[in-house]
Short mmCIF file of C-alpha atoms and ligand atoms in Angstrom, two decimals:
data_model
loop_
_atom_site.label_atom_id
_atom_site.label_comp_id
_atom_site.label_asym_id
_atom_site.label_seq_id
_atom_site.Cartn_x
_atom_site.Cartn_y
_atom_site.Cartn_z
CA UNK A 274 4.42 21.86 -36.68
CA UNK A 275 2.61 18.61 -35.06
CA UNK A 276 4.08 16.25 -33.20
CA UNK A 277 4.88 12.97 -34.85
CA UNK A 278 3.79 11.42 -32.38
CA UNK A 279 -0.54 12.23 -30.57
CA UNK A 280 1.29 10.56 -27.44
CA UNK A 281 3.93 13.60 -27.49
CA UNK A 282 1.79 16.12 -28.23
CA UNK A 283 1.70 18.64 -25.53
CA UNK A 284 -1.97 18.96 -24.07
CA UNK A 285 -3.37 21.96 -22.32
CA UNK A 286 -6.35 22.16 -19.59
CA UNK A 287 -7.16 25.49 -18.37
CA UNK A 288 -3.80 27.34 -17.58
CA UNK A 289 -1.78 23.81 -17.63
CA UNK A 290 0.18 22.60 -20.03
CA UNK A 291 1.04 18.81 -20.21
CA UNK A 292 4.10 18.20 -21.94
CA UNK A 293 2.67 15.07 -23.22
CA UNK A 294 -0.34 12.55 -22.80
CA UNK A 295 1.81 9.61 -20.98
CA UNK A 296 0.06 9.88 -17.51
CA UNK A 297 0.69 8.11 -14.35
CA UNK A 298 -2.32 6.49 -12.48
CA UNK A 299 -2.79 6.64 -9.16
CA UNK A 300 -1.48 3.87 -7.52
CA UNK A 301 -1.53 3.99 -3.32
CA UNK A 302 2.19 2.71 -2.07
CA UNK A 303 0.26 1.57 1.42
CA UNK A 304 3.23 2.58 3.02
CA UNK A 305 3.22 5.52 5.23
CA UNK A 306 3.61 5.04 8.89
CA UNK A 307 -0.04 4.00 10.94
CA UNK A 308 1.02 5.96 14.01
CA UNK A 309 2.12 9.20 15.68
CA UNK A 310 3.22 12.59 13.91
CA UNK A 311 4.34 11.03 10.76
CA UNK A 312 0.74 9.02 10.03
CA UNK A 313 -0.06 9.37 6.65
CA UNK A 314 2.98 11.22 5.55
CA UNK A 315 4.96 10.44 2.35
CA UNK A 316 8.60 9.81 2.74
CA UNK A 317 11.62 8.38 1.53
CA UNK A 318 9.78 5.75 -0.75
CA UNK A 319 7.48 8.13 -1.86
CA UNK A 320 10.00 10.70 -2.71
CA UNK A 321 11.74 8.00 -4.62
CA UNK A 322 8.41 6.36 -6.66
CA UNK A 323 7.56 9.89 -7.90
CA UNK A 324 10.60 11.27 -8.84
CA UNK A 325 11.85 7.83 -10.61
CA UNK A 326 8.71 8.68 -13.07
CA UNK A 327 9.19 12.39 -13.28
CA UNK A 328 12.50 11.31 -14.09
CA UNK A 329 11.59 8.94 -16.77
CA UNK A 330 9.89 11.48 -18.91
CA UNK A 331 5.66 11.13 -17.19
CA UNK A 332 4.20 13.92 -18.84
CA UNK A 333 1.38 14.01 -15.50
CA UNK A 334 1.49 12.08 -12.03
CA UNK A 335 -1.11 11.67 -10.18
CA UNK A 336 0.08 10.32 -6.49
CA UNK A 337 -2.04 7.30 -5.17
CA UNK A 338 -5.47 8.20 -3.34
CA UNK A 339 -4.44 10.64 -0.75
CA UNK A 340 -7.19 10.05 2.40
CA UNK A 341 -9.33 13.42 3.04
CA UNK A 342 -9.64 11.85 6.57
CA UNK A 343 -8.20 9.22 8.84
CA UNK A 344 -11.32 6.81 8.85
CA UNK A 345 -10.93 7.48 4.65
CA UNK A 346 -7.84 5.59 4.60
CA UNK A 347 -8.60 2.19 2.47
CA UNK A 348 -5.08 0.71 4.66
CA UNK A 349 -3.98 2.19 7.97
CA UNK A 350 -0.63 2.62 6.17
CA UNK A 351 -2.19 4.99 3.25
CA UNK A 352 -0.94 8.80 2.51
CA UNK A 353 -3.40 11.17 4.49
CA UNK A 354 -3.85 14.86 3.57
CA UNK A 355 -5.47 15.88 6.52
CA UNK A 356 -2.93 18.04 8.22
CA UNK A 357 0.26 20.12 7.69
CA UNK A 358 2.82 17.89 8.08
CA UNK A 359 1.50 15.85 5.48
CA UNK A 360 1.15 18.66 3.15
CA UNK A 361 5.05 19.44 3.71
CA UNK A 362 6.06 15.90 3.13
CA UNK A 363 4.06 16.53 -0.15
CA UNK A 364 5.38 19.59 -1.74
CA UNK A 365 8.97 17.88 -1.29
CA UNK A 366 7.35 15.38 -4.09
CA UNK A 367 5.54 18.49 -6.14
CA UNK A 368 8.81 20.68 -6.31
CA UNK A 369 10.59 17.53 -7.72
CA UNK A 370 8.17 17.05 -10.32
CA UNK A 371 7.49 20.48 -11.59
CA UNK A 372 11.58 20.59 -11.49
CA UNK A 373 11.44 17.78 -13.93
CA UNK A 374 8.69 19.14 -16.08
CA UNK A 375 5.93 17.09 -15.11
CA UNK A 376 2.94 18.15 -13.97
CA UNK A 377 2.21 17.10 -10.28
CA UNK A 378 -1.48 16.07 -9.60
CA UNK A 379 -2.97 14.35 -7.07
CA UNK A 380 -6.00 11.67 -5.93
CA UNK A 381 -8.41 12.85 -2.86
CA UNK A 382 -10.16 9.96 -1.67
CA UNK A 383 -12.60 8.47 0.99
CA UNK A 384 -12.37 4.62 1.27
CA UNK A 385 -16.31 4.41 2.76
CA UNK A 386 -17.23 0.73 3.48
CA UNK A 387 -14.34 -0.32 2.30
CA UNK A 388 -11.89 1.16 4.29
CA UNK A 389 -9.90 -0.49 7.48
CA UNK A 390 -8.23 -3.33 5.29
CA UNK A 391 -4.63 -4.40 5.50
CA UNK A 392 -1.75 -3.89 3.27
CA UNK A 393 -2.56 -5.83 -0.14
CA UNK A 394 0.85 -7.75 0.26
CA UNK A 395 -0.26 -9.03 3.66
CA UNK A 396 -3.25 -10.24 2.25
CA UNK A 397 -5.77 -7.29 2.34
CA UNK A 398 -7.93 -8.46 4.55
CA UNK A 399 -10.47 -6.39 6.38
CA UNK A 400 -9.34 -5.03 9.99
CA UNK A 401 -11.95 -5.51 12.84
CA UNK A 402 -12.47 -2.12 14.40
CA UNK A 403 -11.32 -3.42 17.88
CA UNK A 404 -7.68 -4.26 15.93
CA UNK A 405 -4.55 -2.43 16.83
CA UNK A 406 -4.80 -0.90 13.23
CA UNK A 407 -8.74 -1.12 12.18
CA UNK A 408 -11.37 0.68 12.81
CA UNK A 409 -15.07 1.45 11.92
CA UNK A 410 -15.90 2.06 8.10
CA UNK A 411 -19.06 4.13 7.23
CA UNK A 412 -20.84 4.00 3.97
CA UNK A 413 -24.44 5.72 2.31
CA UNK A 414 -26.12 2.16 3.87
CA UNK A 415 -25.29 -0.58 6.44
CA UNK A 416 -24.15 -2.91 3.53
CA UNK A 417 -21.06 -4.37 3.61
CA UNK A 418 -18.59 -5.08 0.45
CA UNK A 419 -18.92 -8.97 0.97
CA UNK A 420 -19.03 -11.27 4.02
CA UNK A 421 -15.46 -10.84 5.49
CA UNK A 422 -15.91 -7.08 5.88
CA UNK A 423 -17.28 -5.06 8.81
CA UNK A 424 -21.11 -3.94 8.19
CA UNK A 425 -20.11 0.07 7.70
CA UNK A 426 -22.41 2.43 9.91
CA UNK A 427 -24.66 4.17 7.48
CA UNK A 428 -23.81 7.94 7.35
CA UNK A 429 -26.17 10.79 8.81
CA UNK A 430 -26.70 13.69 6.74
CA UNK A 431 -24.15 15.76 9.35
CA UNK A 432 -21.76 13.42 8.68
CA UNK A 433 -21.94 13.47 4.89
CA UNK A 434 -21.57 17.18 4.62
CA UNK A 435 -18.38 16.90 7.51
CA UNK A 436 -16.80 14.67 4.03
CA UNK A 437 -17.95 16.96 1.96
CA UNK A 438 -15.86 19.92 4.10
CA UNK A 439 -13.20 17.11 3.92
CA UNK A 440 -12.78 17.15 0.55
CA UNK A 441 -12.59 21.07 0.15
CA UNK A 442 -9.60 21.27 3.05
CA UNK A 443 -7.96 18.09 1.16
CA UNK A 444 -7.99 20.71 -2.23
CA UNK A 445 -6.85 23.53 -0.15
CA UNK A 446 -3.98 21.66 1.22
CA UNK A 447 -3.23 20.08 -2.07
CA UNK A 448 -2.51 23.65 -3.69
CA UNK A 449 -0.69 24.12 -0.71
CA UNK A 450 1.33 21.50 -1.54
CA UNK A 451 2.02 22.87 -4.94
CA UNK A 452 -0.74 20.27 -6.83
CA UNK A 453 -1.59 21.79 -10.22
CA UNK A 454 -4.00 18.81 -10.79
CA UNK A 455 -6.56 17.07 -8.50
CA UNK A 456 -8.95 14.40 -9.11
CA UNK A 457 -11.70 13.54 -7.16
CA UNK A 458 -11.21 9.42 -6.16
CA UNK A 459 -14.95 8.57 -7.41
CA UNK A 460 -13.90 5.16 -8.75
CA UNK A 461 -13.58 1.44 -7.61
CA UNK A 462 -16.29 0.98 -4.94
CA UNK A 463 -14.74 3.83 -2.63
CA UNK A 464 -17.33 6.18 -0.75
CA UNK A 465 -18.43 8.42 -3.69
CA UNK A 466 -18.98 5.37 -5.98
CA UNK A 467 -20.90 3.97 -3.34
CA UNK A 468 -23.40 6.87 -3.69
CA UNK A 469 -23.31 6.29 -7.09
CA UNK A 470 -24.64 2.92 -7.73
CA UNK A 471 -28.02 1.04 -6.54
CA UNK A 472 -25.91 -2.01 -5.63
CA UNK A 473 -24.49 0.08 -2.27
CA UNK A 474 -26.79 2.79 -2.08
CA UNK A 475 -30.19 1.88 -0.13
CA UNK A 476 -31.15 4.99 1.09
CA UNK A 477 -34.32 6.48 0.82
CA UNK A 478 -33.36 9.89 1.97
CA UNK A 479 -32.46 12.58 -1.13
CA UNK A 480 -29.49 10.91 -1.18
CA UNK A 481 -30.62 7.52 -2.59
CA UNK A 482 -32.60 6.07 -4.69
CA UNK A 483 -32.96 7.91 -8.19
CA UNK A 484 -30.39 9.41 -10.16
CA UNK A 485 -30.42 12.33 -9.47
CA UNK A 486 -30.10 11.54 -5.33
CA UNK A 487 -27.45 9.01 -6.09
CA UNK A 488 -25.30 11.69 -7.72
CA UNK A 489 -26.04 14.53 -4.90
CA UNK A 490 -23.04 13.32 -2.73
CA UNK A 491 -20.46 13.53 -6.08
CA UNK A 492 -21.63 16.87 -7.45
CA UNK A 493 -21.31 18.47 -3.69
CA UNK A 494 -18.16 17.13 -3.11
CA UNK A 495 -17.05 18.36 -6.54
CA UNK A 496 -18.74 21.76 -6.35
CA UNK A 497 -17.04 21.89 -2.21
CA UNK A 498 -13.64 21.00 -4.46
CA UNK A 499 -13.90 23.48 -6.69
CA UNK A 500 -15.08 26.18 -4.90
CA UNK A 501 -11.49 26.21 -2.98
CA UNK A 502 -9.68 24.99 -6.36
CA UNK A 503 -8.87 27.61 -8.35
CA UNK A 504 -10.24 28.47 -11.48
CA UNK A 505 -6.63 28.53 -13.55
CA UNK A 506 -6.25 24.52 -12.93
CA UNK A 507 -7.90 21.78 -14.26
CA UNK A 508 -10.35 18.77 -11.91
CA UNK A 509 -10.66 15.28 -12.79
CA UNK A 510 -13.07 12.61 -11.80
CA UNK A 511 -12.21 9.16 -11.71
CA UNK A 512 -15.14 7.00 -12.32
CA UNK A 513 -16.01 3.46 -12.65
CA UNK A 514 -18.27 3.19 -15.98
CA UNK A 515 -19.63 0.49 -15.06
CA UNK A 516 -19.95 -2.33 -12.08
CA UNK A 517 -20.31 -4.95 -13.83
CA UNK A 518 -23.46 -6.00 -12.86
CA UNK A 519 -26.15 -7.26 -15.39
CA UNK A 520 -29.06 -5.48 -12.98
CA UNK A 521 -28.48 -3.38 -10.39
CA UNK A 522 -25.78 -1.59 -10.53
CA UNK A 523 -23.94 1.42 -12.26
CA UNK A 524 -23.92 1.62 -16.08
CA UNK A 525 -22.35 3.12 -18.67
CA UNK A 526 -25.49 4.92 -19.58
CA UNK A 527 -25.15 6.48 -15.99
CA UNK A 528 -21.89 7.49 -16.74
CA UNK A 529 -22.61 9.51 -19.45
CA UNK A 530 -25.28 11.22 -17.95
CA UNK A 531 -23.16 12.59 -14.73
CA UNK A 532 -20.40 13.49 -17.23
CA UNK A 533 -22.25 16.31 -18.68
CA UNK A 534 -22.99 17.10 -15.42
CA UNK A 535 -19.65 16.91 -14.03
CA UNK A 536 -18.86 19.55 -16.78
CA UNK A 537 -21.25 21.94 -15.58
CA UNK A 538 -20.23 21.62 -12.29
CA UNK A 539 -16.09 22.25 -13.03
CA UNK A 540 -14.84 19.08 -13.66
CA UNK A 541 -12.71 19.14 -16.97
CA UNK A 542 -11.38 15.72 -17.81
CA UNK A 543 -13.15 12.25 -16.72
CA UNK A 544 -10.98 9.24 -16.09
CA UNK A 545 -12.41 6.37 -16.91
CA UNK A 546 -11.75 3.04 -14.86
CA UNK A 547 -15.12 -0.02 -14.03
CA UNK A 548 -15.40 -1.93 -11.46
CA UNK A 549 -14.61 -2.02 -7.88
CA UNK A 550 -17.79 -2.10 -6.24
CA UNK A 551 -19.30 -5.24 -6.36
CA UNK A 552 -17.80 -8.15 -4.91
CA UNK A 553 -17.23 -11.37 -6.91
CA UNK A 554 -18.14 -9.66 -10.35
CA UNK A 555 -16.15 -11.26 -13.58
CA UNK A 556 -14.77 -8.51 -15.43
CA UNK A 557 -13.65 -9.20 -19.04
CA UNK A 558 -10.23 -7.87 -18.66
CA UNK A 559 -7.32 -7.88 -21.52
CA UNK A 560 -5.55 -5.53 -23.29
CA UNK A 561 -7.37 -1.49 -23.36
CA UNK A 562 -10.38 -3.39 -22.14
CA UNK A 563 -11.89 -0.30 -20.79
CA UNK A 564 -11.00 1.93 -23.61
CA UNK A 565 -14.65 1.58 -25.39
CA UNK A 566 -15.85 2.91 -21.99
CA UNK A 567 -13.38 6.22 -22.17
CA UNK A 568 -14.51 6.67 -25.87
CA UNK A 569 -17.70 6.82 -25.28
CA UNK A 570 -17.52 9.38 -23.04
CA UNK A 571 -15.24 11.09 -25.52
CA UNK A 572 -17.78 10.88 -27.96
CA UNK A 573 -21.03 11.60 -26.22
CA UNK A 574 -20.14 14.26 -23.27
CA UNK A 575 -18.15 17.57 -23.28
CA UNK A 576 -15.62 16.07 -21.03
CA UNK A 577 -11.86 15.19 -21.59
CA UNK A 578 -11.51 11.73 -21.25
CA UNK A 579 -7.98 9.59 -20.19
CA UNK A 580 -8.28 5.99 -20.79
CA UNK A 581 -6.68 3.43 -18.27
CA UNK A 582 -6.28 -0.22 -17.95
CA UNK A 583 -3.86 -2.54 -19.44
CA UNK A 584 -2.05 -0.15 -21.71
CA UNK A 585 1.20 -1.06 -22.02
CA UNK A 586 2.26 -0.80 -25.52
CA UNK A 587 3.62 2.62 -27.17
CA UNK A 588 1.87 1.93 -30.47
CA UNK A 589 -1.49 0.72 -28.61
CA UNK A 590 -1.37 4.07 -26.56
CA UNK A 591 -0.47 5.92 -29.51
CA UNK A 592 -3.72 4.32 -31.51
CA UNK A 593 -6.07 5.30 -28.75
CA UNK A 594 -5.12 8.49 -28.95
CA UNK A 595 -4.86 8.67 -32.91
CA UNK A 596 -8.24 7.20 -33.54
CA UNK A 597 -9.52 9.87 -31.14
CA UNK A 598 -10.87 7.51 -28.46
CA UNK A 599 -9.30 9.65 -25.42
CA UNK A 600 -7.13 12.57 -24.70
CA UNK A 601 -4.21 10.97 -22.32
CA UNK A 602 -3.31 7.44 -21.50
CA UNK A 603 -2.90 6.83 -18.17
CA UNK A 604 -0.34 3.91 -16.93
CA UNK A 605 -0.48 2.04 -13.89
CA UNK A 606 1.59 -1.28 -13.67
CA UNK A 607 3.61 -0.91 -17.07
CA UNK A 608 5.19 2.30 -14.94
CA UNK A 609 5.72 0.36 -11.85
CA UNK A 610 7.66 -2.43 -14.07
CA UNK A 611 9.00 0.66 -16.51
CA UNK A 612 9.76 3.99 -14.91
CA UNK A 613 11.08 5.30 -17.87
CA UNK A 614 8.50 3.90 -20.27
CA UNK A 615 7.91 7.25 -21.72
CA UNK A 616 11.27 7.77 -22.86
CA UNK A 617 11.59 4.46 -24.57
CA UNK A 618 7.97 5.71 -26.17
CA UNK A 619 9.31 8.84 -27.19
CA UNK A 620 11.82 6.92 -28.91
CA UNK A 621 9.76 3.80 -30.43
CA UNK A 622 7.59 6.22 -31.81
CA UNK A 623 9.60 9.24 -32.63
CA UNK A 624 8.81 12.28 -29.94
CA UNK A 625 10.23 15.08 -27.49
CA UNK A 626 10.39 13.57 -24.60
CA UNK A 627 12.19 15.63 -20.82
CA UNK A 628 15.54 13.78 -20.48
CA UNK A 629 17.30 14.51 -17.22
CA UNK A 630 20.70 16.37 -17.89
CA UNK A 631 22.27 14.08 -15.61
CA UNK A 632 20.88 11.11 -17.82
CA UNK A 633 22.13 12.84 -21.38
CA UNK A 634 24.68 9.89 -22.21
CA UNK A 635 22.06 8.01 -22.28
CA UNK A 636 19.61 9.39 -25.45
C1 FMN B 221 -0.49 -1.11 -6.73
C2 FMN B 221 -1.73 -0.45 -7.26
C3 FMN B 221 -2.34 0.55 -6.51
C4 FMN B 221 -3.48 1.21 -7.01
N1 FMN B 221 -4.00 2.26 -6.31
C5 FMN B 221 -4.97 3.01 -6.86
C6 FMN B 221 -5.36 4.24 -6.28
O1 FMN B 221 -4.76 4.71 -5.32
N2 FMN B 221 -6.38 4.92 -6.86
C7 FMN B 221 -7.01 4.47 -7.99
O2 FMN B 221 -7.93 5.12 -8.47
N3 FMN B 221 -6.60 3.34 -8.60
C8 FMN B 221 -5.60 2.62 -8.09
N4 FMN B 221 -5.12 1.53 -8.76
C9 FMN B 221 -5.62 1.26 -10.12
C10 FMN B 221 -4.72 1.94 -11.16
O3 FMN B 221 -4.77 3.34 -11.05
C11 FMN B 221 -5.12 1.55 -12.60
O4 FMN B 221 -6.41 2.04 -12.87
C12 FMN B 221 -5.11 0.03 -12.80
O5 FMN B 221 -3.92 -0.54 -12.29
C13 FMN B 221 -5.26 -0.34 -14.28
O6 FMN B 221 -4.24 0.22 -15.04
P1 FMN B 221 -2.93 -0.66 -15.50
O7 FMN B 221 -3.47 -1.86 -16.23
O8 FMN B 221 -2.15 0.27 -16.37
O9 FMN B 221 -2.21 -1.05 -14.26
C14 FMN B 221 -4.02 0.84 -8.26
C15 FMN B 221 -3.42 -0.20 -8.99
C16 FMN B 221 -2.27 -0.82 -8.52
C17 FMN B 221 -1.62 -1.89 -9.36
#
């Protein structure tokens, strides 16, 4: 028998089964330690951030961008997944979830130009390589994200396929961790979407300049992924459809050309975000305002698509889904504020939702 509810419905990706399509987004905590053995390794708050949502019924997590490499990290205080004590701290959080029935995933990410910037709550603003904490961002060209940031050194060729490697180790180590889910961080201006679109990428080697050399550095960094990922779980993408940018930049028609490639290279669901990599760009946010972006993709490429981006309703989450514009709904703030907002979902709109026996009273 159906669900009542699309948002309840379970949803299954290769040998994963998602015990429902309320998803959390990545969303980096910026609060590991900077230095010594415990850099870039999830702990108490962590722990607690994760399981809170597990707790509260999350169908899917996805832990904030995880850095493949120190110089990857977007803050000095980011999660890191470059060595073993990291990946311990990590499976600590993945045990938790799968104990709760939610499917742990995670975010591998390389910040590019606009990494060495401080915690958003201190203001975010870009560290000068000589700083205590900073240090020198690379990037496809020597353009930097807007005047306050540090011009990034443009990579060699030996130095994009080190990333690539990067990427591969960070899969390995996230199945070591006990990941069933990763997604490749190709979203918001970060290195790979800095390949991507014209507005970053100058080069005139094969990695700039037409289409098909923009995308080379995201289709080797996915095929590096899933070459180590195995073939029984799923791969996302995060993407931003679009920059914004009238001329330019990254479009939406761009987007649904590297989807069908993304497909052929192993990626299985495409999560669908704008924006991020052009400074000073208006973007017409309000609610779902990058929904017609995920449906599109729905509609014209093989991929599975989440939508993200001011959801924060049960019934408008339950519409997207209904009226076929995505596959999941991911959540970003409304969980922050709501760490049980699938619960009160599942009851809103009438679903099976985990409930913690310890929490029973409470149904
Ligand atoms: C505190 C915070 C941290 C974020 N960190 C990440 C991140 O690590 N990776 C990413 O792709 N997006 C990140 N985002 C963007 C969210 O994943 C999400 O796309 C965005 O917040 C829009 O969804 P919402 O309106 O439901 O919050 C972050 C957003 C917030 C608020």
């Amino acid at each position: 028998m159906p669900a009542a509810s699309a948002l309840f419905e379970p949803y299954t990706l290769r040998s994963v089964t998602v015990p429902n399509r309320v998803w959390m987004a990545p969303m980096c905590q910026y609060s590991a330690e900077v230095f010594g053995p415990n850099a870039g390794v999830a702990h108490d708050w962590h722990f607690a951030h994760y399981a809170a949502r597990a707790a509260g019924g999350t169908g899917l997590i996805l832990v904030e961008a995880t850095a493949v490499s120190p110089e990857g990290r977007i803050s000095p205080a980011d999660l890191g997944i470059w060595n073993d004590t990291q990946v311990e701290a990590l499976r600590r959080i993945t045990t938790f979830l799968e104990g709760q029935g939610t499917v742990p995933g995670i975010q591998i990410a390389h910040a590019g130009r606009k990494a060495s910037t401080d915690r958003p709550w201190l203001g975010g603003a870009p560290l000068a390589p000589d700083s205590e904490e900073g240090w020198q961002p690379v990037g496809p060209s020597a353009v930097a994200w807007d005047e306050r940031h540090t011009v990034p050194t443009e990579l060699t060729i030996d130095h994009i396929r080190e990333i690539v490697g990067q990427f591969a180790d960070a899969a390995r180590r996230a199945l070591d961790a006990g990941f069933k889910v990763v997604e490749i961080h190709g979203a918001h201006g970060y290195l790979i979407g800095q390949f991507l679109s014209p507005h970053s990428n100058k080069r005139t080697d094969e990695y700039g300049g037409s289409f098909e050399n923009r995308t080379r550095f995201a289709l080797e960094v996915t095929d590096a992924v899933r070459a180590v990922w195995p073939e029984e779980l799923p791969l996302f993408f995060r993407i931003s459809a679009t920059d914004w940018l009238e001329e330019g930049g990254w479009s939406a028609d761009e987007t649904v050309r590297l989807a069908a490639l993304l497909k052929e290279h192993g990626v299985d669901l495409l999560d669908v975000s704008t924006g991020g990599n052009a400074s000073g760009v208006r973007i017409p946010t309000g609610p779902g305002y990058q929904v017609p972006f995920a449906e599109r993709v729905h509609n014209e490429s093989p991929l599975a698509v989440a939508a993200v981006g001011l959801i924060t309703e049960p019934a408008q989450a339950e519409k997207i889904l209904a009226n076929g514009e995505a596959d999941a709904i991911l959540l970003g703030r409304e969980l922050l504020r709501n760490p049980s907002w699938a619960r009160q979902a599942a009851r809103e709109l009438g679903g099976d939702v985990h409930v913690p026996d310890q929490y029973h009273r409470s149904v």
